[in-house]
Amino acid sequence: MLEEIFRDQWARVFAALVSYTGDVDVAEEAAQEAFAVAAERWARDGVPDNPGAWLVVTGRHRAIDRLRRDRTHADKLRLLDRPEPGEEVTMDESALPDERLELFFLCCHPALADEAQVALTLRALGGLSTPEIARAFLVSEETMKRRLTRARDKIRAAGIPFGIPREHLLPARLEAVLSVLYLIFNQGYGDGRADLAAEAVRLTRILVELAPGEPEAAGLLALMLLHDSRRAARVRDGEIVLLHEQDRDLWDTGRIEEGQALLDRALARGARGAYVVQAAIAALQTEEPIDWPAVAALYDRLRELTGSAVVELNRAVAVAEVEGPRAALAIVDGLGLDGYRYFHSTRAELLRRLDDTAGARAAYRRALELATTEAERRFLTRRLGEL
């Protein structure tokens, strides 16, 4: 139970302490100490009626202790009008502010490198430890520690504000937040790390809850849920299973229904951005039979929105179902995606359907060189063996 409370409360407590202290480092240390104190006291005395507010009050005390100890923060107490030594911190425990949306914008500020935005989001909003984030992105703990330190230093040095961006900046800043969340989801879903994909879904739920008037956020959550609904069917006997070969009985109908409802809500509010279009594609792919001409048309729209060669590769898959593999191969061969692992596996499948054994074999081998998961390697090895 305590672990569940900590997970639910971490982001709100951390956000409140960042807002209070104006310093990410001080806030993180204070939050960690508050949770450590809670683990000891609550196990003995029971959980308070308002655990979040209790943690914030305790964290504020710890933050002031840190600011007192560190002479470099001597002016910060005065400038931020924080309580001076000896003053008591009090708080109405029924009114814990929710400043997680501000925390999203802080972590995903464009002044930070993309990799730093991802790491900071998982640390600050997800509550993941540095070793957990390092494992998720297959880097050493020391590398991730340096990445997070650089991000915090950048926030301090650049004076990145903690708050909601001004109205004229809001669309671009929200897009940056959505991009980070989608990257986290893709990293987990594409590499078969269900925990990381689930964390992306959880964080996106929070964002939708905090910004209910932003239909693109709802569209992104719909996209994640529709894709994640097929997770149980994507791997069989340790091997990737293609969409048309998946056991639909294993699909999570609850997630499909929730994703479709979110998509309908986003469309009703006029959303037509890239995440909403991708969610619409994912929704069509849950139907039986799949309306491939409609899927291809949506990929046309997505290509117009993004100009992405990867989108064009996915469009080629839909074209193969509508016009045949030769038309699709003509599209694929015009793309400069040699370093992209799915380019070669897609090309191999098309060549296989065209009975070009030599070409398919070469493409499967190149795909094997780029494969990052054991499930992919097993699939590609089997395909090679069948030629």
Coordinates of N, CA, C and O in Angstrom, one line a residue, residues 19-87:
S19 N 8.0 24.2 -7.1 CA 7.4 25.5 -7.1 C 7.7 26.3 -5.9 O 8.0 27.5 -5.9
Y20 N 7.8 25.6 -4.8 CA 8.1 26.3 -3.5 C 9.6 26.8 -3.4 O 9.8 27.9 -2.9
T21 N 10.5 26.0 -3.8 CA 11.9 26.3 -3.6 C 12.5 27.0 -4.8 O 13.5 27.7 -4.7
G22 N 11.9 26.8 -6.0 CA 12.5 27.3 -7.2 C 13.8 26.6 -7.6 O 14.6 27.2 -8.5
D23 N 14.1 25.5 -7.1 CA 15.3 24.7 -7.4 C 15.0 23.2 -7.5 O 14.6 22.6 -6.5
V24 N 15.3 22.7 -8.6 CA 15.0 21.3 -8.9 C 15.8 20.3 -7.9 O 15.3 19.4 -7.4
D25 N 17.1 20.7 -7.8 CA 18.0 19.8 -6.9 C 17.4 19.8 -5.5 O 17.3 18.8 -4.8
V26 N 17.2 21.0 -4.9 CA 16.7 21.1 -3.5 C 15.4 20.4 -3.4 O 15.1 19.7 -2.4
A27 N 14.5 20.6 -4.4 CA 13.2 19.9 -4.3 C 13.3 18.4 -4.4 O 12.6 17.7 -3.6
E28 N 14.2 17.9 -5.2 CA 14.3 16.4 -5.3 C 14.8 15.9 -4.0 O 14.3 14.8 -3.5
E29 N 15.8 16.5 -3.5 CA 16.4 16.0 -2.2 C 15.4 16.1 -1.1 O 15.2 15.1 -0.3
A30 N 14.6 17.2 -1.0 CA 13.6 17.3 0.0 C 12.5 16.3 -0.2 O 12.0 15.7 0.8
A31 N 12.1 16.0 -1.4 CA 11.0 15.0 -1.7 C 11.5 13.6 -1.2 O 10.8 12.9 -0.6
Q32 N 12.7 13.3 -1.6 CA 13.3 12.0 -1.2 C 13.3 11.8 0.3 O 12.9 10.8 0.8
E33 N 13.7 12.9 1.0 CA 13.8 12.8 2.5 C 12.4 12.7 3.1 O 12.2 12.0 4.0
A34 N 11.4 13.4 2.5 CA 10.1 13.4 3.0 C 9.5 11.9 2.8 O 8.8 11.4 3.7
F35 N 9.7 11.3 1.7 CA 9.2 10.0 1.5 C 9.9 9.0 2.4 O 9.3 8.0 2.9
A36 N 11.2 9.2 2.7 CA 11.9 8.3 3.6 C 11.4 8.4 5.0 O 11.2 7.4 5.7
V37 N 11.1 9.6 5.4 CA 10.5 9.8 6.8 C 9.1 9.2 6.8 O 8.7 8.5 7.8
A38 N 8.3 9.3 5.7 CA 7.0 8.8 5.7 C 7.0 7.2 5.8 O 6.2 6.6 6.5
A39 N 8.0 6.6 5.1 CA 8.1 5.2 5.1 C 8.3 4.7 6.5 O 7.7 3.6 6.9
E40 N 9.0 5.4 7.3 CA 9.3 5.0 8.7 C 8.1 5.3 9.6 O 7.6 4.4 10.3
R41 N 7.6 6.5 9.5 CA 6.5 6.9 10.4 C 5.2 6.3 10.1 O 4.4 5.9 11.0
W42 N 4.8 6.2 8.8 CA 3.5 5.6 8.5 C 3.4 4.1 8.8 O 2.4 3.6 9.1
A43 N 4.6 3.4 8.7 CA 4.6 2.0 9.0 C 4.3 1.8 10.5 O 3.7 0.8 10.9
R44 N 4.7 2.8 11.3 CA 4.5 2.8 12.8 C 3.1 3.4 13.2 O 2.4 2.8 14.0
D45 N 2.8 4.6 12.6 CA 1.6 5.3 13.1 C 0.4 5.3 12.2 O -0.6 5.8 12.5
G46 N 0.6 4.7 11.0 CA -0.5 4.7 10.0 C -0.4 5.8 9.1 O 0.2 6.8 9.3
V47 N -1.1 5.7 7.9 CA -1.1 6.7 6.9 C -2.0 7.8 7.3 O -3.2 7.6 7.7
P48 N -1.6 9.1 7.1 CA -2.4 10.2 7.5 C -3.6 10.4 6.5 O -3.6 9.8 5.5
D49 N -4.6 11.2 6.9 CA -5.8 11.4 6.1 C -5.4 11.9 4.7 O -6.0 11.6 3.7
N50 N -4.5 12.9 4.7 CA -4.1 13.5 3.4 C -2.6 13.3 3.2 O -1.7 14.1 3.6
P51 N -2.2 12.1 2.7 CA -0.7 11.8 2.6 C 0.0 12.8 1.7 O 1.2 13.1 2.0
G52 N -0.6 13.3 0.7 CA 0.1 14.2 -0.2 C 0.5 15.5 0.5 O 1.7 15.9 0.4
A53 N -0.4 16.1 1.2 CA -0.2 17.3 1.9 C 0.9 17.1 3.0 O 1.7 17.9 3.3
W54 N 0.8 16.0 3.7 CA 1.7 15.6 4.7 C 3.1 15.6 4.1 O 4.1 16.1 4.7
L55 N 3.3 15.0 3.0 CA 4.6 14.9 2.3 C 5.1 16.2 1.9 O 6.3 16.5 2.0
V56 N 4.2 17.1 1.4 CA 4.6 18.4 1.0 C 5.1 19.3 2.2 O 6.1 19.9 2.2
V57 N 4.3 19.2 3.3 CA 4.7 19.9 4.5 C 6.1 19.5 5.0 O 7.0 20.3 5.3
T58 N 6.2 18.1 5.1 CA 7.5 17.6 5.5 C 8.6 18.0 4.5 O 9.8 18.3 5.0
G59 N 8.4 17.9 3.3 CA 9.4 18.3 2.3 C 9.8 19.7 2.4 O 10.9 20.1 2.2
R60 N 8.8 20.6 2.7 CA 9.1 22.0 2.8 C 10.1 22.2 4.0 O 11.1 23.0 3.9
H61 N 9.8 21.5 5.1 CA 10.8 21.6 6.3 C 12.1 21.2 5.8 O 13.2 21.8 6.2
R62 N 12.2 20.1 5.1 CA 13.5 19.5 4.7 C 14.2 20.5 3.7 O 15.4 20.6 3.8
A63 N 13.5 21.1 2.9 CA 14.0 22.1 1.9 C 14.6 23.3 2.6 O 15.7 23.7 2.3
I64 N 13.9 23.8 3.6 CA 14.4 24.9 4.4 C 15.7 24.5 5.1 O 16.7 25.3 5.2
D65 N 15.7 23.3 5.7 CA 17.0 22.9 6.3 C 18.1 22.8 5.4 O 19.2 23.2 5.7
R66 N 17.9 22.4 4.1 CA 18.9 22.3 3.1 C 19.4 23.7 2.7 O 20.6 24.0 2.6
L67 N 18.5 24.6 2.6 CA 18.8 26.0 2.2 C 19.6 26.7 3.3 O 20.5 27.5 3.1
R68 N 19.3 26.4 4.5 CA 20.0 26.9 5.7 C 21.5 26.4 5.7 O 22.4 27.2 5.9
R69 N 21.6 25.1 5.4 CA 23.0 24.5 5.5 C 23.9 25.0 4.3 O 25.1 25.1 4.5
D70 N 23.3 25.2 3.2 CA 24.1 25.6 2.0 C 24.2 27.1 1.9 O 23.2 27.8 1.5
R71 N 25.3 27.6 2.1 CA 25.5 29.1 2.1 C 25.3 29.6 0.7 O 24.9 30.8 0.6
T72 N 25.4 28.8 -0.4 CA 25.2 29.3 -1.7 C 23.7 29.6 -1.9 O 23.3 30.3 -2.9
H73 N 22.8 29.1 -1.0 CA 21.4 29.4 -1.1 C 21.0 30.4 -0.1 O 19.8 30.6 0.1
A74 N 21.9 31.1 0.5 CA 21.5 32.1 1.5 C 20.6 33.1 1.0 O 19.6 33.5 1.7
D75 N 20.8 33.6 -0.2 CA 20.0 34.7 -0.8 C 18.6 34.1 -1.3 O 17.7 34.9 -1.4
K76 N 18.6 32.8 -1.6 CA 17.4 32.3 -2.2 C 16.2 32.3 -1.2 O 15.1 32.7 -1.6
L77 N 16.5 32.1 0.1 CA 15.4 32.2 1.1 C 14.8 33.6 1.1 O 13.6 33.7 1.2
R78 N 15.7 34.6 1.0 CA 15.2 36.0 1.0 C 14.5 36.3 -0.3 O 13.4 36.9 -0.3
L79 N 15.1 36.0 -1.4 CA 14.5 36.4 -2.7 C 13.2 35.7 -3.0 O 12.3 36.3 -3.6
L80 N 13.1 34.5 -2.5 CA 11.8 33.8 -2.8 C 10.8 34.0 -1.7 O 9.8 33.3 -1.7
D81 N 11.2 34.8 -0.7 CA 10.3 35.1 0.4 C 9.9 33.8 1.1 O 8.7 33.6 1.5
R82 N 10.9 32.9 1.3 CA 10.7 31.7 2.1 C 10.8 31.9 3.6 O 11.5 32.9 4.0
P83 N 10.3 31.1 4.4 CA 10.4 31.2 5.8 C 11.9 31.2 6.2 O 12.7 30.5 5.7
E84 N 12.3 32.1 7.1 CA 13.6 32.2 7.6 C 13.8 31.1 8.7 O 12.8 30.6 9.2
P85 N 15.1 30.9 9.1 CA 15.3 29.9 10.2 C 14.5 30.3 11.4 O 14.4 31.4 11.8
G86 N 13.9 29.2 11.9 CA 13.1 29.4 13.1 C 11.6 29.5 12.9 O 10.8 29.4 13.7
E87 N 11.3 29.9 11.6 CA 9.9 30.0 11.3 C 9.3 28.6 11.0 O 9.9 27.8 10.5

